[in-house]
């Protein structure tokens, strides 16, 4: 056989082997890609299924606790708890706590008290701002069982403003070493009752309350760490405040 024909056969054989090898690698790559896609799809379905189950559990738990939103019940316990939770809703709201904070601030007789409650007032405004922004972004509607006979300020549910407020105030007040043990117990009882009222009255889902409390606590940690001003920052303010109160004979 001529040498030219031998070389030609070798070239054809090498080309076929290379093409076969490339096709095999492509097939392996396609199989690997297909397997990855299947695994990824399974994970997405599992994650979605878990999220759906959590949402459904949240709704069921919330619905089971909406027992105090009806006026028709005539039991003494129902009316007592209903009254208690409505009072907690009122006294745990910003329209009540911010003026109380302001009143304590204006009655301050020393720089330490003045500085603490001015910082606390600013912390409340900080918490309110973060809460409003999150509500606007998440835009979760309130539970369907939310009774229209109860007045409400806004239609968004997550996070619970009352719970966020309790988390923020709780962290700051309880971390103050000058508080008494009785104060700690009283505030803990108030915080638990206020947070419970949000679900009992049909205002929020359970997750709104838990999430709100966590957000409020985180807001307190951030404010206490980054924005809490030392006493000497407000010394000039306190001096002017004292001068004004004395000029009015207060």
Short mmCIF file of C-alpha atoms in Angstrom, two decimals:
data_model
loop_
_atom_site.label_atom_id
_atom_site.label_comp_id
_atom_site.label_asym_id
_atom_site.label_seq_id
_atom_site.Cartn_x
_atom_site.Cartn_y
_atom_site.Cartn_z
CA UNK A 1 0.00 0.00 0.00
CA UNK A 2 1.39 3.42 -0.89
CA UNK A 3 2.69 5.50 1.97
CA UNK A 4 0.21 8.28 1.08
CA UNK A 5 -2.79 5.99 1.62
CA UNK A 6 -1.42 4.81 4.96
CA UNK A 7 -1.07 8.39 6.20
CA UNK A 8 -4.56 9.20 4.96
CA UNK A 9 -6.05 6.27 6.91
CA UNK A 10 -4.20 7.29 10.04
CA UNK A 11 -5.51 10.85 9.76
CA UNK A 12 -9.07 9.62 9.24
CA UNK A 13 -8.73 7.26 12.22
CA UNK A 14 -7.36 10.04 14.48
CA UNK A 15 -10.09 12.45 13.38
CA UNK A 16 -12.79 9.85 14.11
CA UNK A 17 -11.30 9.12 17.53
CA UNK A 18 -11.15 12.82 18.38
CA UNK A 19 -14.74 13.38 17.23
CA UNK A 20 -15.94 10.37 19.23
CA UNK A 21 -14.12 11.61 22.33
CA UNK A 22 -15.60 15.09 21.93
CA UNK A 23 -19.10 13.68 21.53
CA UNK A 24 -18.64 11.55 24.63
CA UNK A 25 -17.50 14.58 26.64
CA UNK A 26 -20.46 16.61 25.34
CA UNK A 27 -22.85 13.81 26.32
CA UNK A 28 -21.28 13.62 29.78
CA UNK A 29 -21.53 17.40 30.11
CA UNK A 30 -25.19 17.34 29.03
CA UNK A 31 -25.93 14.55 31.49
CA UNK A 32 -24.20 16.46 34.29
CA UNK A 33 -26.10 19.64 33.40
CA UNK A 34 -29.38 17.75 33.32
CA UNK A 35 -28.64 16.15 36.70
CA UNK A 36 -27.74 19.56 38.20
CA UNK A 37 -30.95 21.05 36.82
CA UNK A 38 -33.01 18.23 38.33
CA UNK A 39 -31.33 18.56 41.73
CA UNK A 40 -31.77 22.34 41.64
CA UNK A 41 -35.46 21.97 40.75
CA UNK A 42 -35.99 19.47 43.58
CA UNK A 43 -34.36 21.86 46.06
CA UNK A 44 -36.50 24.76 44.85
CA UNK A 45 -39.65 22.68 45.21
CA UNK A 46 -38.61 21.55 48.70
CA UNK A 47 -37.81 25.12 49.78
CA UNK A 48 -41.06 26.40 48.33
CA UNK A 49 -42.96 23.58 49.98
CA UNK A 50 -41.34 24.33 53.35
CA UNK A 51 -42.09 28.05 53.01
CA UNK A 52 -45.70 27.28 52.06
CA UNK A 53 -46.05 24.99 55.08
CA UNK A 54 -44.66 27.67 57.40
CA UNK A 55 -47.07 30.28 56.02
CA UNK A 56 -49.99 27.88 56.37
CA UNK A 57 -48.96 26.99 59.94
CA UNK A 58 -48.70 30.69 60.74
CA UNK A 59 -52.22 31.31 59.42
CA UNK A 60 -53.68 28.33 61.29
CA UNK A 61 -51.99 29.30 64.57
CA UNK A 62 -53.19 32.87 64.16
CA UNK A 63 -56.76 31.82 63.36
CA UNK A 64 -56.89 29.59 66.44
CA UNK A 65 -55.92 32.55 68.66
CA UNK A 66 -58.43 35.01 67.22
CA UNK A 67 -60.91 34.05 69.92
CA UNK A 68 -61.21 37.49 71.52
CA UNK A 69 -62.22 39.50 68.50
CA UNK A 70 -65.94 38.74 68.77
CA UNK A 71 -68.29 40.83 70.85
CA UNK A 72 -71.01 38.18 70.93
CA UNK A 73 -69.40 36.15 73.70
CA UNK A 74 -70.95 36.87 77.10
CA UNK A 75 -68.49 35.01 79.31
CA UNK A 76 -66.91 37.01 82.08
CA UNK A 77 -63.43 35.78 81.17
CA UNK A 78 -63.90 36.82 77.56
CA UNK A 79 -65.00 40.34 78.49
CA UNK A 80 -62.19 40.69 81.04
CA UNK A 81 -59.49 39.61 78.62
CA UNK A 82 -61.01 41.68 75.82
CA UNK A 83 -60.91 44.79 78.00
CA UNK A 84 -57.36 44.02 79.11
CA UNK A 85 -56.08 43.54 75.57
CA UNK A 86 -57.78 46.68 74.26
CA UNK A 87 -56.18 48.67 77.08
CA UNK A 88 -52.83 47.10 76.17
CA UNK A 89 -53.38 48.13 72.56
CA UNK A 90 -54.00 51.71 73.65
CA UNK A 91 -51.21 52.02 76.21
CA UNK A 92 -48.74 50.08 74.07
CA UNK A 93 -49.20 52.37 71.08
CA UNK A 94 -46.90 55.17 69.96
CA UNK A 95 -49.65 57.76 70.55
CA UNK A 96 -49.48 56.89 74.24
CA UNK A 97 -45.85 55.92 74.89
CA UNK A 98 -44.19 58.84 73.09
CA UNK A 99 -46.16 61.48 75.05
CA UNK A 100 -45.43 59.59 78.29
CA UNK A 101 -41.74 59.57 77.39
CA UNK A 102 -41.91 63.28 76.64
CA UNK A 103 -43.70 64.01 79.93
CA UNK A 104 -41.03 62.16 81.94
CA UNK A 105 -38.35 64.00 79.99
CA UNK A 106 -39.86 67.41 80.76
CA UNK A 107 -40.15 66.53 84.45
CA UNK A 108 -36.47 65.58 84.70
CA UNK A 109 -34.64 67.10 87.68
CA UNK A 110 -31.10 66.04 86.80
CA UNK A 111 -28.89 65.63 83.75
CA UNK A 112 -28.76 61.82 83.98
CA UNK A 113 -32.55 61.44 83.77
CA UNK A 114 -32.85 64.13 81.12
CA UNK A 115 -30.17 62.49 78.96
CA UNK A 116 -31.62 58.98 79.33
CA UNK A 117 -35.19 59.89 78.36
CA UNK A 118 -34.11 62.15 75.52
CA UNK A 119 -32.09 59.27 74.10
CA UNK A 120 -35.05 56.95 74.66
CA UNK A 121 -37.35 59.36 72.81
CA UNK A 122 -34.97 59.47 69.85
CA UNK A 123 -34.75 55.66 69.94
CA UNK A 124 -38.53 55.43 69.69
CA UNK A 125 -38.55 57.67 66.61
CA UNK A 126 -35.76 55.54 65.12
CA UNK A 127 -37.74 52.35 65.74
CA UNK A 128 -40.91 53.87 64.28
CA UNK A 129 -39.06 54.92 61.12
CA UNK A 130 -37.53 51.48 60.54
CA UNK A 131 -40.88 49.79 61.21
CA UNK A 132 -42.75 52.02 58.74
CA UNK A 133 -40.15 51.37 56.03
CA UNK A 134 -40.32 47.60 56.51
CA UNK A 135 -44.13 47.66 56.46
CA UNK A 136 -44.10 49.61 53.20
CA UNK A 137 -41.61 47.20 51.61
CA UNK A 138 -43.21 43.94 52.76
CA UNK A 139 -46.80 45.25 52.37
CA UNK A 140 -48.35 42.17 54.00
CA UNK A 141 -52.08 42.46 54.47
CA UNK A 142 -53.54 42.03 57.93
CA UNK A 143 -55.33 38.77 58.82
CA UNK A 144 -58.70 38.26 57.21
CA UNK A 145 -60.22 37.81 60.64
CA UNK A 146 -59.23 41.36 61.63
CA UNK A 147 -62.55 42.76 62.85
CA UNK A 148 -63.63 45.96 61.09
CA UNK A 149 -65.27 47.16 64.32
CA UNK A 150 -61.81 47.70 65.79
CA UNK A 151 -60.30 50.92 64.41
CA UNK A 152 -56.89 50.58 62.80
CA UNK A 153 -54.25 53.06 61.65
CA UNK A 154 -52.89 51.21 58.61
CA UNK A 155 -53.62 48.08 56.60
CA UNK A 156 -50.15 46.50 56.64
CA UNK A 157 -49.35 43.69 59.04
CA UNK A 158 -45.61 42.92 59.15
CA UNK A 159 -44.00 43.75 61.48
CA UNK A 160 -46.23 44.42 64.47
CA UNK A 161 -45.56 47.98 65.64
CA UNK A 162 -46.59 47.23 69.22
CA UNK A 163 -44.28 44.21 69.39
CA UNK A 164 -41.41 46.15 67.86
CA UNK A 165 -41.96 48.89 70.42
CA UNK A 166 -41.94 46.39 73.29
CA UNK A 167 -38.73 44.79 72.03
CA UNK A 168 -37.00 48.15 71.66
CA UNK A 169 -38.13 49.55 75.02
CA UNK A 170 -37.52 46.25 76.77
CA UNK A 171 -33.89 46.03 75.71
CA UNK A 172 -33.11 49.64 76.65
CA UNK A 173 -35.04 49.78 79.92
CA UNK A 174 -34.05 46.36 81.23
CA UNK A 175 -30.38 46.98 80.36
CA UNK A 176 -30.48 50.01 82.67
CA UNK A 177 -28.96 48.85 86.00
CA UNK A 178 -30.84 51.53 87.97
CA UNK A 179 -34.17 49.72 87.56
CA UNK A 180 -35.71 47.67 90.34
CA UNK A 181 -36.59 43.99 90.12
CA UNK A 182 -40.28 44.89 90.44
CA UNK A 183 -39.92 47.18 87.42
CA UNK A 184 -38.45 44.33 85.36
CA UNK A 185 -41.34 41.99 86.27
CA UNK A 186 -43.93 44.67 85.54
CA UNK A 187 -42.47 45.49 82.15
CA UNK A 188 -42.13 41.82 81.16
CA UNK A 189 -45.79 41.25 82.04
CA UNK A 190 -46.79 44.35 80.05
CA UNK A 191 -44.68 43.31 77.03
CA UNK A 192 -46.10 39.76 76.97
CA UNK A 193 -49.67 41.05 77.32
CA UNK A 194 -49.26 43.72 74.63
CA UNK A 195 -47.68 41.26 72.18
CA UNK A 196 -50.39 38.67 72.88
CA UNK A 197 -53.12 41.25 72.30
CA UNK A 198 -51.99 41.73 68.70
CA UNK A 199 -52.97 38.17 67.83
CA UNK A 200 -55.89 37.84 70.24
CA UNK A 201 -57.59 40.91 68.78
CA UNK A 202 -57.00 39.71 65.22
CA UNK A 203 -54.60 42.54 64.41
CA UNK A 204 -51.59 40.48 63.35
CA UNK A 205 -50.31 37.06 62.44
CA UNK A 206 -48.14 35.24 64.97
CA UNK A 207 -45.10 35.78 62.71
CA UNK A 208 -45.79 39.54 62.69
CA UNK A 209 -45.51 39.62 66.48
CA UNK A 210 -42.36 37.48 66.67
CA UNK A 211 -40.73 39.34 63.81
CA UNK A 212 -41.73 42.71 65.26
CA UNK A 213 -40.21 41.92 68.65
CA UNK A 214 -36.95 40.76 67.05
CA UNK A 215 -36.79 43.86 64.83
CA UNK A 216 -37.45 46.14 67.79
CA UNK A 217 -34.73 44.45 69.84
CA UNK A 218 -32.26 44.76 66.95
CA UNK A 219 -33.19 48.43 66.55
CA UNK A 220 -32.45 48.95 70.25
CA UNK A 221 -29.08 47.21 69.97
CA UNK A 222 -28.14 49.32 66.93
CA UNK A 223 -29.30 52.58 68.49
CA UNK A 224 -27.68 51.83 71.86
CA UNK A 225 -24.39 50.92 70.16
CA UNK A 226 -24.19 53.56 67.43
CA UNK A 227 -26.41 56.53 68.26
CA UNK A 228 -26.84 56.66 72.04
CA UNK A 229 -25.37 60.00 73.13
CA UNK A 230 -23.42 60.44 76.40
CA UNK A 231 -24.74 62.71 79.13
CA UNK A 232 -22.37 65.62 78.43
CA UNK A 233 -23.82 65.88 74.90
CA UNK A 234 -27.06 67.24 76.38
CA UNK A 235 -25.55 69.28 79.19
CA UNK A 236 -26.13 72.57 77.38
CA UNK A 237 -29.68 71.55 76.51
CA UNK A 238 -30.40 70.61 80.12
CA UNK A 239 -29.04 73.94 81.41
CA UNK A 240 -31.32 75.86 79.04
CA UNK A 241 -34.21 73.59 79.99
CA UNK A 242 -33.68 74.34 83.69
CA UNK A 243 -33.46 78.08 83.00
CA UNK A 244 -36.73 78.03 81.05
CA UNK A 245 -38.59 76.03 83.72
CA UNK A 246 -37.31 78.31 86.49
CA UNK A 247 -38.34 81.39 84.55
CA UNK A 248 -41.89 80.05 84.48
CA UNK A 249 -41.71 79.13 88.17
CA UNK A 250 -41.98 75.40 87.47
#
